[in-house]
Amino acid sequence: MSNCQEMPPLMILCGGRGTRLRDVTELLPKPMVPIGPQPIVWHIMKCYAAFGVRRFILCLGYKREEFVHYFLNFRALTSDITLHPGIPGGIRYTGDCPEAEWEITLADTGPDSCTATRIRLAARHLQPADSCFFLTYGDAVADIDMTAVLERHRAGGQLLTVSAVHPEGRFGEMRFDGDRVCGFTEKPARTEGYINGGFMVMEKAFIDRMIPADRDVFLEAEPMRAAVAADELNAYRHEGFWQCMDTPREYALLNEMWKNRCAPWTRFWTDARPEAAS
């Protein structure tokens, strides 16, 4: 589902340690944890590429070398290879590569930087014509219409647009009549409230106006509070599928969906590579 108008680049926050997924992230940074044969960061990039996004900036920190090894060897890892060891450059890759048009920047934003600081540091890789860019976290997938998010952002005219999603219901919910409990639902499929699910659009001007250059800050704290106070925070309400990979149970859930070929986040994908369906 490509967009004929050039889409803004996507910046992905990939530098965190993923402590709540410690059993898996002892070996890998969370965005490199696999769903099926590919890491979740690849799934996120595919979701945006379906709408014509071709430039990606990954804000790296914890275990940066895992991203470098994966992307430098991406073609070899996803193709059949014919080698001619006695010929300089004697390597031939066989098979389609839908990612061939991608431009991927691996930006070192420090091992312990906070999210807003990572954005400021990675912004050096934005082009002069990039008045805005997509922004998301490296640990959630969704069937969000990225073109609709961008249109909502442009229509709102604010510096930042976030995607409001319904989180999975992790706890039972009680209903009250006064102080009397009149109902109880055990772990509803999702809650009625909204959270910031990522899948954002940020104006480049947000960085200078809302992200301090003299201290290390989280995007979700001071910058977003400042944006709310200045009426510069907009929202796109997404009522479809969204799922983060924050715990071992969620890791297992996403892999089970992929294994059973019922992965809702692939809804807009157009290529049919074997590993995209198995």
Short mmCIF file of C-alpha atoms in Angstrom, two decimals:
data_model
loop_
_atom_site.label_atom_id
_atom_site.label_comp_id
_atom_site.label_asym_id
_atom_site.label_seq_id
_atom_site.Cartn_x
_atom_site.Cartn_y
_atom_site.Cartn_z
CA MET A 1 0.00 0.00 0.00
CA SER A 2 2.49 2.56 -1.20
CA ASN A 3 1.86 6.30 -1.11
CA CYS A 4 2.79 8.14 -4.31
CA GLN A 5 3.79 11.23 -2.27
CA GLU A 6 7.11 10.79 -0.48
CA MET A 7 6.52 9.88 3.13
CA PRO A 8 8.52 11.29 6.04
CA PRO A 9 11.27 9.12 7.51
CA LEU A 10 10.70 6.92 10.53
CA MET A 11 12.76 7.26 13.71
CA ILE A 12 12.63 4.22 16.02
CA LEU A 13 13.67 4.35 19.66
CA CYS A 14 15.81 1.22 20.02
CA GLY A 15 18.18 2.05 22.85
CA GLY A 16 16.43 0.80 26.00
CA ARG A 17 17.33 -2.26 28.02
CA GLY A 18 13.91 -3.96 28.17
CA THR A 19 14.28 -5.00 31.81
CA ARG A 20 10.76 -6.48 32.05
CA LEU A 21 11.65 -8.91 29.25
CA ARG A 22 14.90 -9.79 30.99
CA ASP A 23 14.76 -13.53 30.26
CA VAL A 24 15.09 -12.73 26.54
CA THR A 25 16.95 -9.39 26.57
CA GLU A 26 19.87 -10.81 28.52
CA LEU A 27 21.06 -11.85 25.06
CA LEU A 28 19.35 -9.35 22.75
CA PRO A 29 18.14 -5.74 22.93
CA LYS A 30 14.34 -5.78 22.96
CA PRO A 31 13.81 -4.50 19.36
CA MET A 32 15.98 -7.40 18.17
CA VAL A 33 13.87 -10.04 19.93
CA PRO A 34 12.30 -12.15 17.16
CA ILE A 35 8.73 -12.65 16.10
CA GLY A 36 9.08 -15.68 13.87
CA PRO A 37 12.34 -15.51 11.94
CA GLN A 38 12.77 -11.70 12.08
CA PRO A 39 13.21 -9.22 14.94
CA ILE A 40 10.29 -7.07 16.02
CA VAL A 41 12.04 -3.96 14.68
CA TRP A 42 11.81 -5.47 11.18
CA HIS A 43 8.06 -6.03 11.67
CA ILE A 44 7.67 -2.38 12.69
CA MET A 45 9.61 -1.19 9.65
CA LYS A 46 7.45 -3.38 7.39
CA CYS A 47 4.31 -1.79 8.84
CA TYR A 48 5.57 1.64 7.79
CA ALA A 49 7.06 0.50 4.49
CA ALA A 50 3.59 -0.69 3.45
CA PHE A 51 2.64 3.00 3.30
CA GLY A 52 5.69 4.16 1.35
CA VAL A 53 8.16 4.94 4.13
CA ARG A 54 11.64 4.20 2.81
CA ARG A 55 14.02 5.99 5.21
CA PHE A 56 14.60 4.67 8.71
CA ILE A 57 16.68 6.08 11.57
CA LEU A 58 17.29 3.69 14.45
CA CYS A 59 18.26 5.33 17.75
CA LEU A 60 20.67 2.80 19.20
CA GLY A 61 22.13 2.31 22.66
CA TYR A 62 22.04 -0.95 24.61
CA LYS A 63 23.79 -3.74 22.66
CA ARG A 64 24.11 -1.52 19.60
CA GLU A 65 26.36 -4.10 17.96
CA GLU A 66 23.44 -6.53 17.54
CA PHE A 67 21.68 -4.08 15.19
CA VAL A 68 24.90 -3.41 13.29
CA HIS A 69 25.57 -7.11 12.72
CA TYR A 70 21.97 -7.82 11.68
CA PHE A 71 21.58 -4.99 9.19
CA LEU A 72 25.08 -5.23 7.71
CA ASN A 73 24.38 -8.90 7.01
CA PHE A 74 20.68 -8.51 6.19
CA ARG A 75 20.87 -9.61 2.54
CA ALA A 76 22.95 -12.65 3.41
CA LEU A 77 20.55 -13.60 6.20
CA THR A 78 17.45 -13.39 3.99
CA SER A 79 18.65 -14.80 0.64
CA ASP A 80 20.10 -17.87 -0.99
CA ILE A 81 23.83 -17.30 -1.57
CA THR A 82 26.14 -18.56 -4.31
CA LEU A 83 29.85 -18.16 -3.55
CA HIS A 84 32.88 -18.16 -5.84
CA PRO A 85 35.66 -18.05 -3.23
CA GLY A 86 38.45 -17.55 -5.76
CA ILE A 87 36.86 -14.48 -7.36
CA PRO A 88 37.03 -11.06 -5.62
CA GLY A 89 33.48 -10.08 -4.75
CA GLY A 90 32.27 -13.47 -5.95
CA ILE A 91 28.99 -13.50 -4.06
CA ARG A 92 25.56 -13.74 -5.71
CA TYR A 93 22.31 -13.39 -3.77
CA THR A 94 19.20 -15.09 -5.12
CA GLY A 95 15.66 -14.09 -4.22
CA ASP A 96 13.54 -10.97 -4.05
CA CYS A 97 14.44 -8.34 -1.48
CA PRO A 98 11.47 -6.03 -0.77
CA GLU A 99 13.74 -4.07 1.57
CA ALA A 100 16.12 -3.17 -1.28
CA GLU A 101 14.73 0.38 -1.44
CA TRP A 102 15.15 1.02 2.26
CA GLU A 103 17.72 3.48 3.61
CA ILE A 104 18.63 2.52 7.17
CA THR A 105 20.68 4.78 9.44
CA LEU A 106 22.06 3.19 12.60
CA ALA A 107 22.51 6.18 14.91
CA ASP A 108 24.58 5.75 18.06
CA THR A 109 22.68 7.74 20.70
CA GLY A 110 24.57 6.51 23.75
CA PRO A 111 24.18 3.46 26.00
CA ASP A 112 22.09 5.15 28.71
CA SER A 113 20.41 8.17 27.09
CA CYS A 114 16.75 8.92 27.80
CA THR A 115 14.26 8.79 24.94
CA ALA A 116 14.00 12.53 24.23
CA THR A 117 17.78 12.88 24.25
CA ARG A 118 18.04 10.04 21.73
CA ILE A 119 15.65 11.90 19.42
CA ARG A 120 17.73 15.09 19.67
CA LEU A 121 20.96 13.21 18.92
CA ALA A 122 19.50 11.23 15.99
CA ALA A 123 17.94 14.34 14.44
CA ARG A 124 21.29 15.09 12.79
CA HIS A 125 20.34 12.42 10.27
CA LEU A 126 17.13 14.17 9.19
CA GLN A 127 17.29 15.91 5.84
CA PRO A 128 16.71 19.67 5.48
CA ALA A 129 13.40 18.99 3.72
CA ASP A 130 12.11 16.81 6.59
CA SER A 131 9.74 19.19 8.35
CA CYS A 132 8.33 16.25 10.30
CA PHE A 133 9.06 12.57 10.85
CA PHE A 134 7.36 9.44 12.09
CA LEU A 135 8.47 8.31 15.54
CA THR A 136 7.79 5.11 17.43
CA TYR A 137 9.12 2.69 20.02
CA GLY A 138 10.91 -0.53 19.09
CA ASP A 139 8.64 -2.90 21.00
CA ALA A 140 5.07 -2.74 19.64
CA VAL A 141 3.22 -3.69 16.46
CA ALA A 142 -0.18 -2.55 15.21
CA ASP A 143 -2.44 -2.45 12.15
CA ILE A 144 -2.45 1.35 12.12
CA ASP A 145 -3.05 3.25 8.87
CA MET A 146 0.10 5.39 8.81
CA THR A 147 -1.27 7.65 6.09
CA ALA A 148 -4.28 8.42 8.29
CA VAL A 149 -1.99 9.22 11.24
CA LEU A 150 0.00 11.65 9.07
CA GLU A 151 -3.17 13.27 7.74
CA ARG A 152 -4.48 13.69 11.29
CA HIS A 153 -1.19 15.30 12.28
CA ARG A 154 -1.21 17.75 9.39
CA ALA A 155 -4.85 18.63 9.94
CA GLY A 156 -4.27 19.28 13.65
CA GLY A 157 -1.36 21.64 13.06
CA GLN A 158 0.36 20.73 16.34
CA LEU A 159 3.96 19.78 16.99
CA LEU A 160 3.31 16.19 18.04
CA THR A 161 0.64 13.62 17.29
CA VAL A 162 0.50 10.35 19.23
CA SER A 163 -1.56 7.26 18.49
CA ALA A 164 -4.02 6.60 21.31
CA VAL A 165 -4.63 2.86 21.72
CA HIS A 166 -6.46 0.56 24.10
CA PRO A 167 -4.05 -1.55 26.14
CA GLU A 168 -4.71 -5.16 26.94
CA GLY A 169 -6.63 -5.59 30.18
CA ARG A 170 -4.02 -7.00 32.57
CA PHE A 171 -6.17 -6.94 35.66
CA GLY A 172 -9.75 -7.75 36.56
CA GLU A 173 -12.12 -4.78 36.61
CA MET A 174 -14.70 -4.17 39.34
CA ARG A 175 -17.97 -2.28 38.90
CA PHE A 176 -19.52 -0.46 41.83
CA ASP A 177 -22.93 0.70 43.00
CA GLY A 178 -21.85 3.14 45.67
CA ASP A 179 -19.50 1.10 47.85
CA ARG A 180 -21.08 -2.19 46.83
CA VAL A 181 -19.34 -4.30 44.19
CA CYS A 182 -21.98 -5.12 41.58
CA GLY A 183 -19.82 -6.82 38.99
CA PHE A 184 -16.39 -8.19 38.25
CA THR A 185 -14.73 -8.91 34.91
CA GLU A 186 -11.65 -11.12 34.92
CA LYS A 187 -8.96 -9.60 32.70
CA PRO A 188 -10.98 -8.01 29.87
CA ALA A 189 -9.46 -8.29 26.39
CA ARG A 190 -8.71 -4.57 26.46
CA THR A 191 -9.51 -1.58 28.61
CA GLU A 192 -11.78 1.29 27.64
CA GLY A 193 -9.14 3.92 28.37
CA TYR A 194 -6.33 5.02 26.06
CA ILE A 195 -2.57 5.08 26.35
CA ASN A 196 0.14 6.44 24.07
CA GLY A 197 0.91 3.47 21.83
CA GLY A 198 3.72 5.20 19.96
CA PHE A 199 3.25 5.44 16.17
CA MET A 200 3.68 9.21 16.41
CA VAL A 201 4.41 12.09 14.07
CA MET A 202 6.74 14.82 15.33
CA GLU A 203 7.52 18.18 13.79
CA LYS A 204 11.24 18.88 13.66
CA ALA A 205 10.47 22.14 15.51
CA PHE A 206 9.37 20.06 18.53
CA ILE A 207 13.01 19.18 19.21
CA ASP A 208 14.21 22.74 19.68
CA ARG A 209 11.07 23.93 21.45
CA MET A 210 10.35 21.02 23.79
CA ILE A 211 13.51 18.94 24.28
CA PRO A 212 16.15 20.64 26.45
CA ALA A 213 19.70 20.45 25.15
CA ASP A 214 21.35 20.80 28.55
CA ARG A 215 20.01 17.69 30.30
CA ASP A 216 18.99 14.10 29.67
CA VAL A 217 15.18 13.69 29.64
CA PHE A 218 12.50 11.19 28.75
CA LEU A 219 10.09 12.19 25.98
CA GLU A 220 7.16 10.95 28.06
CA ALA A 221 7.96 13.33 30.94
CA GLU A 222 8.97 16.97 30.58
CA PRO A 223 8.68 17.39 26.77
CA MET A 224 5.20 15.89 26.54
CA ARG A 225 3.99 17.83 29.57
CA ALA A 226 5.32 21.00 27.98
CA ALA A 227 3.53 20.12 24.72
CA VAL A 228 0.23 19.62 26.58
CA ALA A 229 0.65 22.96 28.36
CA ALA A 230 1.30 24.69 25.04
CA ASP A 231 -1.60 22.92 23.29
CA GLU A 232 0.85 21.24 20.93
CA LEU A 233 -0.13 17.59 21.51
CA ASN A 234 -2.62 15.92 19.21
CA ALA A 235 -3.96 12.35 19.12
CA TYR A 236 -5.01 9.82 16.51
CA ARG A 237 -7.41 7.29 18.04
CA HIS A 238 -6.73 3.77 16.87
CA GLU A 239 -9.46 1.25 17.60
CA GLY A 240 -7.79 -1.70 15.89
CA PHE A 241 -5.01 -4.07 16.85
CA TRP A 242 -2.07 -2.94 19.00
CA GLN A 243 0.23 -5.07 21.08
CA CYS A 244 3.50 -4.32 22.83
CA MET A 245 6.13 -6.92 23.67
CA ASP A 246 6.91 -5.97 27.23
CA THR A 247 6.83 -9.32 29.06
CA PRO A 248 7.66 -12.96 28.30
CA ARG A 249 3.93 -13.67 28.02
CA GLU A 250 3.50 -10.98 25.36
CA TYR A 251 6.56 -12.29 23.53
CA ALA A 252 4.94 -15.74 23.43
CA LEU A 253 1.58 -14.27 22.34
CA LEU A 254 3.03 -12.42 19.34
CA ASN A 255 5.03 -15.46 18.26
CA GLU A 256 1.96 -17.66 18.55
CA MET A 257 0.00 -15.24 16.33
CA TRP A 258 2.79 -15.33 13.75
CA LYS A 259 3.07 -19.11 13.87
CA ASN A 260 -0.68 -19.49 13.36
CA ARG A 261 -0.70 -17.01 10.47
CA CYS A 262 -3.08 -14.67 12.26
CA ALA A 263 -0.79 -11.68 12.77
CA PRO A 264 -3.08 -8.61 12.51
CA TRP A 265 -0.18 -6.15 12.17
CA THR A 266 0.56 -7.55 8.68
CA ARG A 267 -2.84 -6.35 7.43
CA PHE A 268 -1.39 -3.77 5.01
CA TRP A 269 1.65 -5.71 3.88
CA THR A 270 1.71 -6.46 0.17
CA ASP A 271 4.73 -8.73 -0.36
CA ALA A 272 4.42 -12.47 0.16
CA ARG A 273 7.90 -13.60 1.18
CA PRO A 274 7.75 -17.15 2.60
CA GLU A 275 9.02 -16.04 6.02
CA ALA A 276 6.35 -13.33 6.15
CA ALA A 277 3.69 -16.03 6.27
CA SER A 278 5.34 -18.78 8.27
#
